[in-house]
Amino acid sequence: MWDIFPDMGKAAEEVEVRLAGRLAELRIERGWSLEELAGRSGISRSTLSRLERGEISPTAALLGRLCAVYERTMSRLLAEVESEPPQVVRAGAQQIFRDEETGFVRRSVSPPHPGLRGEVVEGTLRPGADIAYGTPPVPGLEQHIWVLEGAVEITANGHTHTVGAGDCLRFRLWGASRFRCPGPDPVRYAVLAVMP
């Protein structure tokens, strides 16, 4: 279950509908059948069909796989279903994605915008949360991950780093990545991502 624009009810539902439609558009723009997308993403045809019809909400892992296939960051995909983004992104209007299954909460602090190459995301993982992405959303994506509270174990391009409060890990992502919260406390971190 994910939640965009918490406490905004109808607006959140409209964004969910637009996201489902955008996922279908991206597949059609490439001329792919559901079977071909299933092969490229590793997501079953029936799950893809239900996602595109808005019958189910994607988990962070599913959305991450689709973003990789479509060569987009998650923030860019979500920005594509918003109305024209404002220059000042007020705290109450920042998109929030919640994946209850994995314990991941993602706030789009500064979403992608035409003419800007960077975005800022806040991530929170509960103790024991473990999220893996098989491929980067965009090969060579530059990331700066600054831990605000707690500690997180990050694996990127085959190297694992434990990053604590105040530390910053920076790299270009070419391969698989994984974020794990070893606990005992949640971790909260900021990600600055810059498109190549």
CSV table of N, CA and C in Angstrom, one decimal, residues 43-130:
chain,number,residue,atom,x,y,z
A,43,ILE,N,8.4,-9.2,-13.9
A,43,ILE,CA,7.1,-9.1,-13.2
A,43,ILE,C,6.0,-9.8,-14.0
A,44,SER,N,5.2,-10.6,-13.4
A,44,SER,CA,4.2,-11.4,-14.1
A,44,SER,C,3.3,-10.6,-15.0
A,45,ARG,N,2.8,-11.1,-16.1
A,45,ARG,CA,1.9,-10.5,-17.0
A,45,ARG,C,0.6,-10.0,-16.2
A,46,SER,N,0.1,-10.9,-15.4
A,46,SER,CA,-1.1,-10.6,-14.6
A,46,SER,C,-0.9,-9.4,-13.7
A,47,THR,N,0.2,-9.4,-13.0
A,47,THR,CA,0.5,-8.3,-12.1
A,47,THR,C,0.6,-7.0,-12.9
A,48,LEU,N,1.3,-7.0,-14.0
A,48,LEU,CA,1.5,-5.8,-14.8
A,48,LEU,C,0.1,-5.3,-15.3
A,49,SER,N,-0.7,-6.2,-15.7
A,49,SER,CA,-2.1,-5.9,-16.2
A,49,SER,C,-2.9,-5.2,-15.1
A,50,ARG,N,-2.8,-5.8,-13.9
A,50,ARG,CA,-3.6,-5.2,-12.7
A,50,ARG,C,-3.0,-3.8,-12.4
A,51,LEU,N,-1.7,-3.7,-12.4
A,51,LEU,CA,-1.0,-2.4,-12.1
A,51,LEU,C,-1.5,-1.3,-13.1
A,52,GLU,N,-1.5,-1.7,-14.4
A,52,GLU,CA,-1.9,-0.7,-15.4
A,52,GLU,C,-3.4,-0.3,-15.4
A,53,ARG,N,-4.2,-1.2,-14.8
A,53,ARG,CA,-5.7,-0.9,-14.7
A,53,ARG,C,-6.0,-0.3,-13.3
A,54,GLY,N,-4.9,-0.1,-12.5
A,54,GLY,CA,-5.1,0.5,-11.2
A,54,GLY,C,-5.8,-0.3,-10.2
A,55,GLU,N,-5.8,-1.7,-10.4
A,55,GLU,CA,-6.5,-2.6,-9.5
A,55,GLU,C,-5.6,-2.9,-8.2
A,56,ILE,N,-4.3,-2.7,-8.4
A,56,ILE,CA,-3.4,-2.9,-7.3
A,56,ILE,C,-2.4,-1.8,-7.2
A,57,SER,N,-1.8,-1.5,-6.1
A,57,SER,CA,-0.7,-0.5,-6.0
A,57,SER,C,0.6,-1.2,-6.0
A,58,PRO,N,1.6,-0.6,-6.7
A,58,PRO,CA,2.9,-1.2,-6.7
A,58,PRO,C,3.7,-1.1,-5.4
A,59,THR,N,4.5,-2.1,-5.1
A,59,THR,CA,5.5,-2.1,-4.0
A,59,THR,C,6.7,-1.3,-4.5
A,60,ALA,N,7.5,-0.9,-3.6
A,60,ALA,CA,8.7,-0.2,-4.0
A,60,ALA,C,9.6,-1.0,-5.0
A,61,ALA,N,9.7,-2.3,-4.7
A,61,ALA,CA,10.5,-3.2,-5.6
A,61,ALA,C,9.9,-3.3,-7.0
A,62,LEU,N,8.6,-3.4,-7.1
A,62,LEU,CA,7.9,-3.5,-8.4
A,62,LEU,C,8.1,-2.2,-9.2
A,63,LEU,N,7.9,-1.1,-8.5
A,63,LEU,CA,8.0,0.2,-9.2
A,63,LEU,C,9.5,0.5,-9.6
A,64,GLY,N,10.4,0.0,-8.7
A,64,GLY,CA,11.8,0.1,-9.0
A,64,GLY,C,12.2,-0.7,-10.3
A,65,ARG,N,11.6,-1.9,-10.4
A,65,ARG,CA,11.9,-2.7,-11.7
A,65,ARG,C,11.3,-2.0,-12.9
A,66,LEU,N,10.1,-1.5,-12.8
A,66,LEU,CA,9.5,-0.8,-13.9
A,66,LEU,C,10.3,0.5,-14.3
A,67,CYS,N,10.7,1.2,-13.3
A,67,CYS,CA,11.5,2.4,-13.5
A,67,CYS,C,12.8,2.0,-14.3
A,68,ALA,N,13.4,0.9,-13.9
A,68,ALA,CA,14.7,0.5,-14.5
A,68,ALA,C,14.4,0.2,-16.0
A,69,VAL,N,13.3,-0.6,-16.3
A,69,VAL,CA,13.0,-0.9,-17.6
A,69,VAL,C,12.7,0.3,-18.5
A,70,TYR,N,12.0,1.3,-17.9
A,70,TYR,CA,11.7,2.5,-18.6
A,70,TYR,C,12.8,3.6,-18.5
A,71,GLU,N,13.9,3.3,-17.8
A,71,GLU,CA,15.0,4.2,-17.7
A,71,GLU,C,14.6,5.6,-17.1
A,72,ARG,N,13.9,5.4,-15.9
A,72,ARG,CA,13.5,6.6,-15.2
A,72,ARG,C,13.8,6.4,-13.7
A,73,THR,N,14.0,7.5,-13.0
A,73,THR,CA,14.0,7.4,-11.5
A,73,THR,C,12.5,7.3,-11.1
A,74,MET,N,12.3,6.9,-9.9
A,74,MET,CA,11.0,6.8,-9.3
A,74,MET,C,10.4,8.2,-9.2
A,75,SER,N,11.2,9.2,-8.8
A,75,SER,CA,10.7,10.6,-8.7
A,75,SER,C,10.3,11.1,-10.1
A,76,ARG,N,11.0,10.8,-11.1
A,76,ARG,CA,10.7,11.3,-12.4
A,76,ARG,C,9.3,10.7,-12.9
A,77,LEU,N,9.2,9.4,-12.7
A,77,LEU,CA,7.9,8.7,-13.0
A,77,LEU,C,6.7,9.4,-12.3
A,78,LEU,N,6.9,9.6,-11.0
A,78,LEU,CA,5.8,10.2,-10.2
A,78,LEU,C,5.6,11.6,-10.6
A,79,ALA,N,6.7,12.4,-11.0
A,79,ALA,CA,6.5,13.7,-11.5
A,79,ALA,C,5.7,13.8,-12.8
A,80,GLU,N,5.8,12.8,-13.6
A,80,GLU,CA,5.1,12.7,-14.8
A,80,GLU,C,3.6,12.6,-14.7
A,81,VAL,N,3.2,12.2,-13.5
A,81,VAL,CA,1.7,12.1,-13.3
A,81,VAL,C,1.2,13.2,-12.4
A,82,GLU,N,2.0,14.2,-12.1
A,82,GLU,CA,1.6,15.3,-11.3
A,82,GLU,C,1.2,16.4,-12.3
A,83,SER,N,0.5,17.4,-11.8
A,83,SER,CA,0.3,18.6,-12.5
A,83,SER,C,1.6,19.4,-12.5
A,84,GLU,N,1.7,20.6,-13.2
A,84,GLU,CA,2.9,21.3,-13.3
A,84,GLU,C,3.5,21.6,-11.9
A,85,PRO,N,4.7,21.1,-11.6
A,85,PRO,CA,5.3,21.3,-10.3
A,85,PRO,C,5.7,22.7,-10.0
A,86,PRO,N,5.5,23.2,-8.7
A,86,PRO,CA,5.8,24.5,-8.4
A,86,PRO,C,7.3,24.7,-8.1
A,87,GLN,N,7.8,25.9,-8.1
A,87,GLN,CA,9.2,26.1,-7.8
A,87,GLN,C,9.5,25.9,-6.3
A,88,VAL,N,8.5,26.2,-5.4
A,88,VAL,CA,8.7,25.9,-4.0
A,88,VAL,C,7.8,24.7,-3.7
A,89,VAL,N,8.5,23.7,-3.3
A,89,VAL,CA,7.7,22.4,-3.0
A,89,VAL,C,7.5,22.4,-1.5
A,90,ARG,N,6.2,22.8,-1.1
A,90,ARG,CA,5.9,22.8,0.3
A,90,ARG,C,5.8,21.4,0.9
A,91,ALA,N,6.2,21.4,2.2
A,91,ALA,CA,6.3,20.1,2.9
A,91,ALA,C,5.0,19.3,2.8
A,92,GLY,N,3.9,19.9,2.9
A,92,GLY,CA,2.6,19.2,2.8
A,92,GLY,C,2.2,18.8,1.4
A,93,ALA,N,2.9,19.2,0.4
A,93,ALA,CA,2.6,18.8,-1.0
A,93,ALA,C,3.6,17.8,-1.5
A,94,GLN,N,4.6,17.4,-0.7
A,94,GLN,CA,5.6,16.5,-1.2
A,94,GLN,C,5.0,15.1,-1.2
A,95,GLN,N,5.2,14.4,-2.4
A,95,GLN,CA,4.7,13.1,-2.5
A,95,GLN,C,5.4,12.1,-1.6
A,96,ILE,N,4.5,11.2,-1.0
A,96,ILE,CA,5.1,10.2,-0.1
A,96,ILE,C,4.6,8.9,-0.6
A,97,PHE,N,5.6,8.0,-0.7
A,97,PHE,CA,5.3,6.6,-1.2
A,97,PHE,C,5.6,5.7,0.0
A,98,ARG,N,4.6,4.9,0.4
A,98,ARG,CA,4.8,4.0,1.5
A,98,ARG,C,4.7,2.5,1.1
A,99,ASP,N,5.7,1.7,1.4
A,99,ASP,CA,5.6,0.3,1.1
A,99,ASP,C,5.6,-0.4,2.4
A,100,GLU,N,4.4,-0.8,2.9
A,100,GLU,CA,4.2,-1.4,4.2
A,100,GLU,C,4.9,-2.8,4.2
A,101,GLU,N,4.9,-3.4,3.1
A,101,GLU,CA,5.5,-4.8,3.0
A,101,GLU,C,7.0,-4.8,3.4
A,102,THR,N,7.7,-3.8,2.9
A,102,THR,CA,9.2,-3.7,3.2
A,102,THR,C,9.6,-2.7,4.3
A,103,GLY,N,8.7,-1.9,4.7
A,103,GLY,CA,9.0,-0.9,5.7
A,103,GLY,C,9.7,0.3,5.2
A,104,PHE,N,9.5,0.7,3.9
A,104,PHE,CA,10.2,1.8,3.2
A,104,PHE,C,9.2,2.9,3.0
A,105,VAL,N,9.6,4.1,3.4
A,105,VAL,CA,8.8,5.3,3.2
A,105,VAL,C,9.7,6.3,2.4
A,106,ARG,N,9.2,6.8,1.3
A,106,ARG,CA,10.0,7.7,0.5
A,106,ARG,C,9.3,9.0,0.3
A,107,ARG,N,9.9,10.1,0.6
A,107,ARG,CA,9.4,11.5,0.4
A,107,ARG,C,10.1,12.2,-0.7
A,108,SER,N,9.4,12.6,-1.7
A,108,SER,CA,10.0,13.4,-2.8
A,108,SER,C,10.1,14.8,-2.4
A,109,VAL,N,11.2,15.2,-1.8
A,109,VAL,CA,11.4,16.6,-1.3
A,109,VAL,C,11.5,17.6,-2.4
A,110,SER,N,12.3,17.3,-3.4
A,110,SER,CA,12.5,18.1,-4.6
A,110,SER,C,12.4,17.2,-5.8
A,111,PRO,N,11.2,17.1,-6.4
A,111,PRO,CA,11.0,16.2,-7.5
A,111,PRO,C,11.6,16.7,-8.8
A,112,PRO,N,11.8,15.8,-9.8
A,112,PRO,CA,12.3,16.2,-11.0
A,112,PRO,C,11.5,17.3,-11.6
A,113,HIS,N,12.2,18.2,-12.4
A,113,HIS,CA,11.5,19.3,-13.0
A,113,HIS,C,12.2,19.6,-14.3
A,114,PRO,N,11.4,20.0,-15.4
A,114,PRO,CA,12.0,20.2,-16.7
A,114,PRO,C,13.2,21.3,-16.5
A,115,GLY,N,14.3,21.0,-17.1
A,115,GLY,CA,15.4,21.9,-17.1
A,115,GLY,C,16.3,21.7,-15.9
A,116,LEU,N,15.9,20.8,-14.9
A,116,LEU,CA,16.8,20.5,-13.8
A,116,LEU,C,17.2,19.1,-13.8
A,117,ARG,N,18.5,18.8,-13.5
A,117,ARG,CA,19.0,17.4,-13.6
A,117,ARG,C,18.9,16.7,-12.3
A,118,GLY,N,18.7,17.4,-11.1
A,118,GLY,CA,18.8,16.7,-9.8
A,118,GLY,C,17.4,16.6,-9.2
A,119,GLU,N,17.4,15.8,-8.2
A,119,GLU,CA,16.2,15.6,-7.3
A,119,GLU,C,16.7,15.3,-5.9
A,120,VAL,N,15.9,15.6,-4.9
A,120,VAL,CA,16.2,15.3,-3.5
A,120,VAL,C,15.1,14.4,-3.0
A,121,VAL,N,15.4,13.3,-2.3
A,121,VAL,CA,14.5,12.3,-1.8
A,121,VAL,C,14.9,12.1,-0.3
A,122,GLU,N,13.9,11.9,0.5
A,122,GLU,CA,14.1,11.5,1.9
A,122,GLU,C,13.6,10.1,2.0
A,123,GLY,N,14.4,9.2,2.5
A,123,GLY,CA,14.0,7.8,2.7
A,123,GLY,C,14.1,7.4,4.2
A,124,THR,N,13.1,6.6,4.6
A,124,THR,CA,13.1,6.0,5.9
A,124,THR,C,12.9,4.5,5.8
A,125,LEU,N,13.7,3.8,6.6
A,125,LEU,CA,13.6,2.3,6.6
A,125,LEU,C,13.4,1.9,8.1
A,126,ARG,N,12.5,1.0,8.3
A,126,ARG,CA,12.3,0.5,9.7
A,126,ARG,C,13.4,-0.6,9.9
A,127,PRO,N,13.7,-0.9,11.2
A,127,PRO,CA,14.7,-1.9,11.5
A,127,PRO,C,14.3,-3.2,10.8
A,128,GLY,N,15.3,-3.8,10.2
A,128,GLY,CA,15.1,-5.1,9.5
A,128,GLY,C,14.7,-4.9,8.0
A,129,ALA,N,14.3,-3.7,7.6
A,129,ALA,CA,13.9,-3.5,6.2
A,129,ALA,C,15.1,-3.7,5.3
A,130,ASP,N,14.7,-4.3,4.1
A,130,ASP,CA,15.8,-4.7,3.2
A,130,ASP,C,15.2,-4.6,1.8
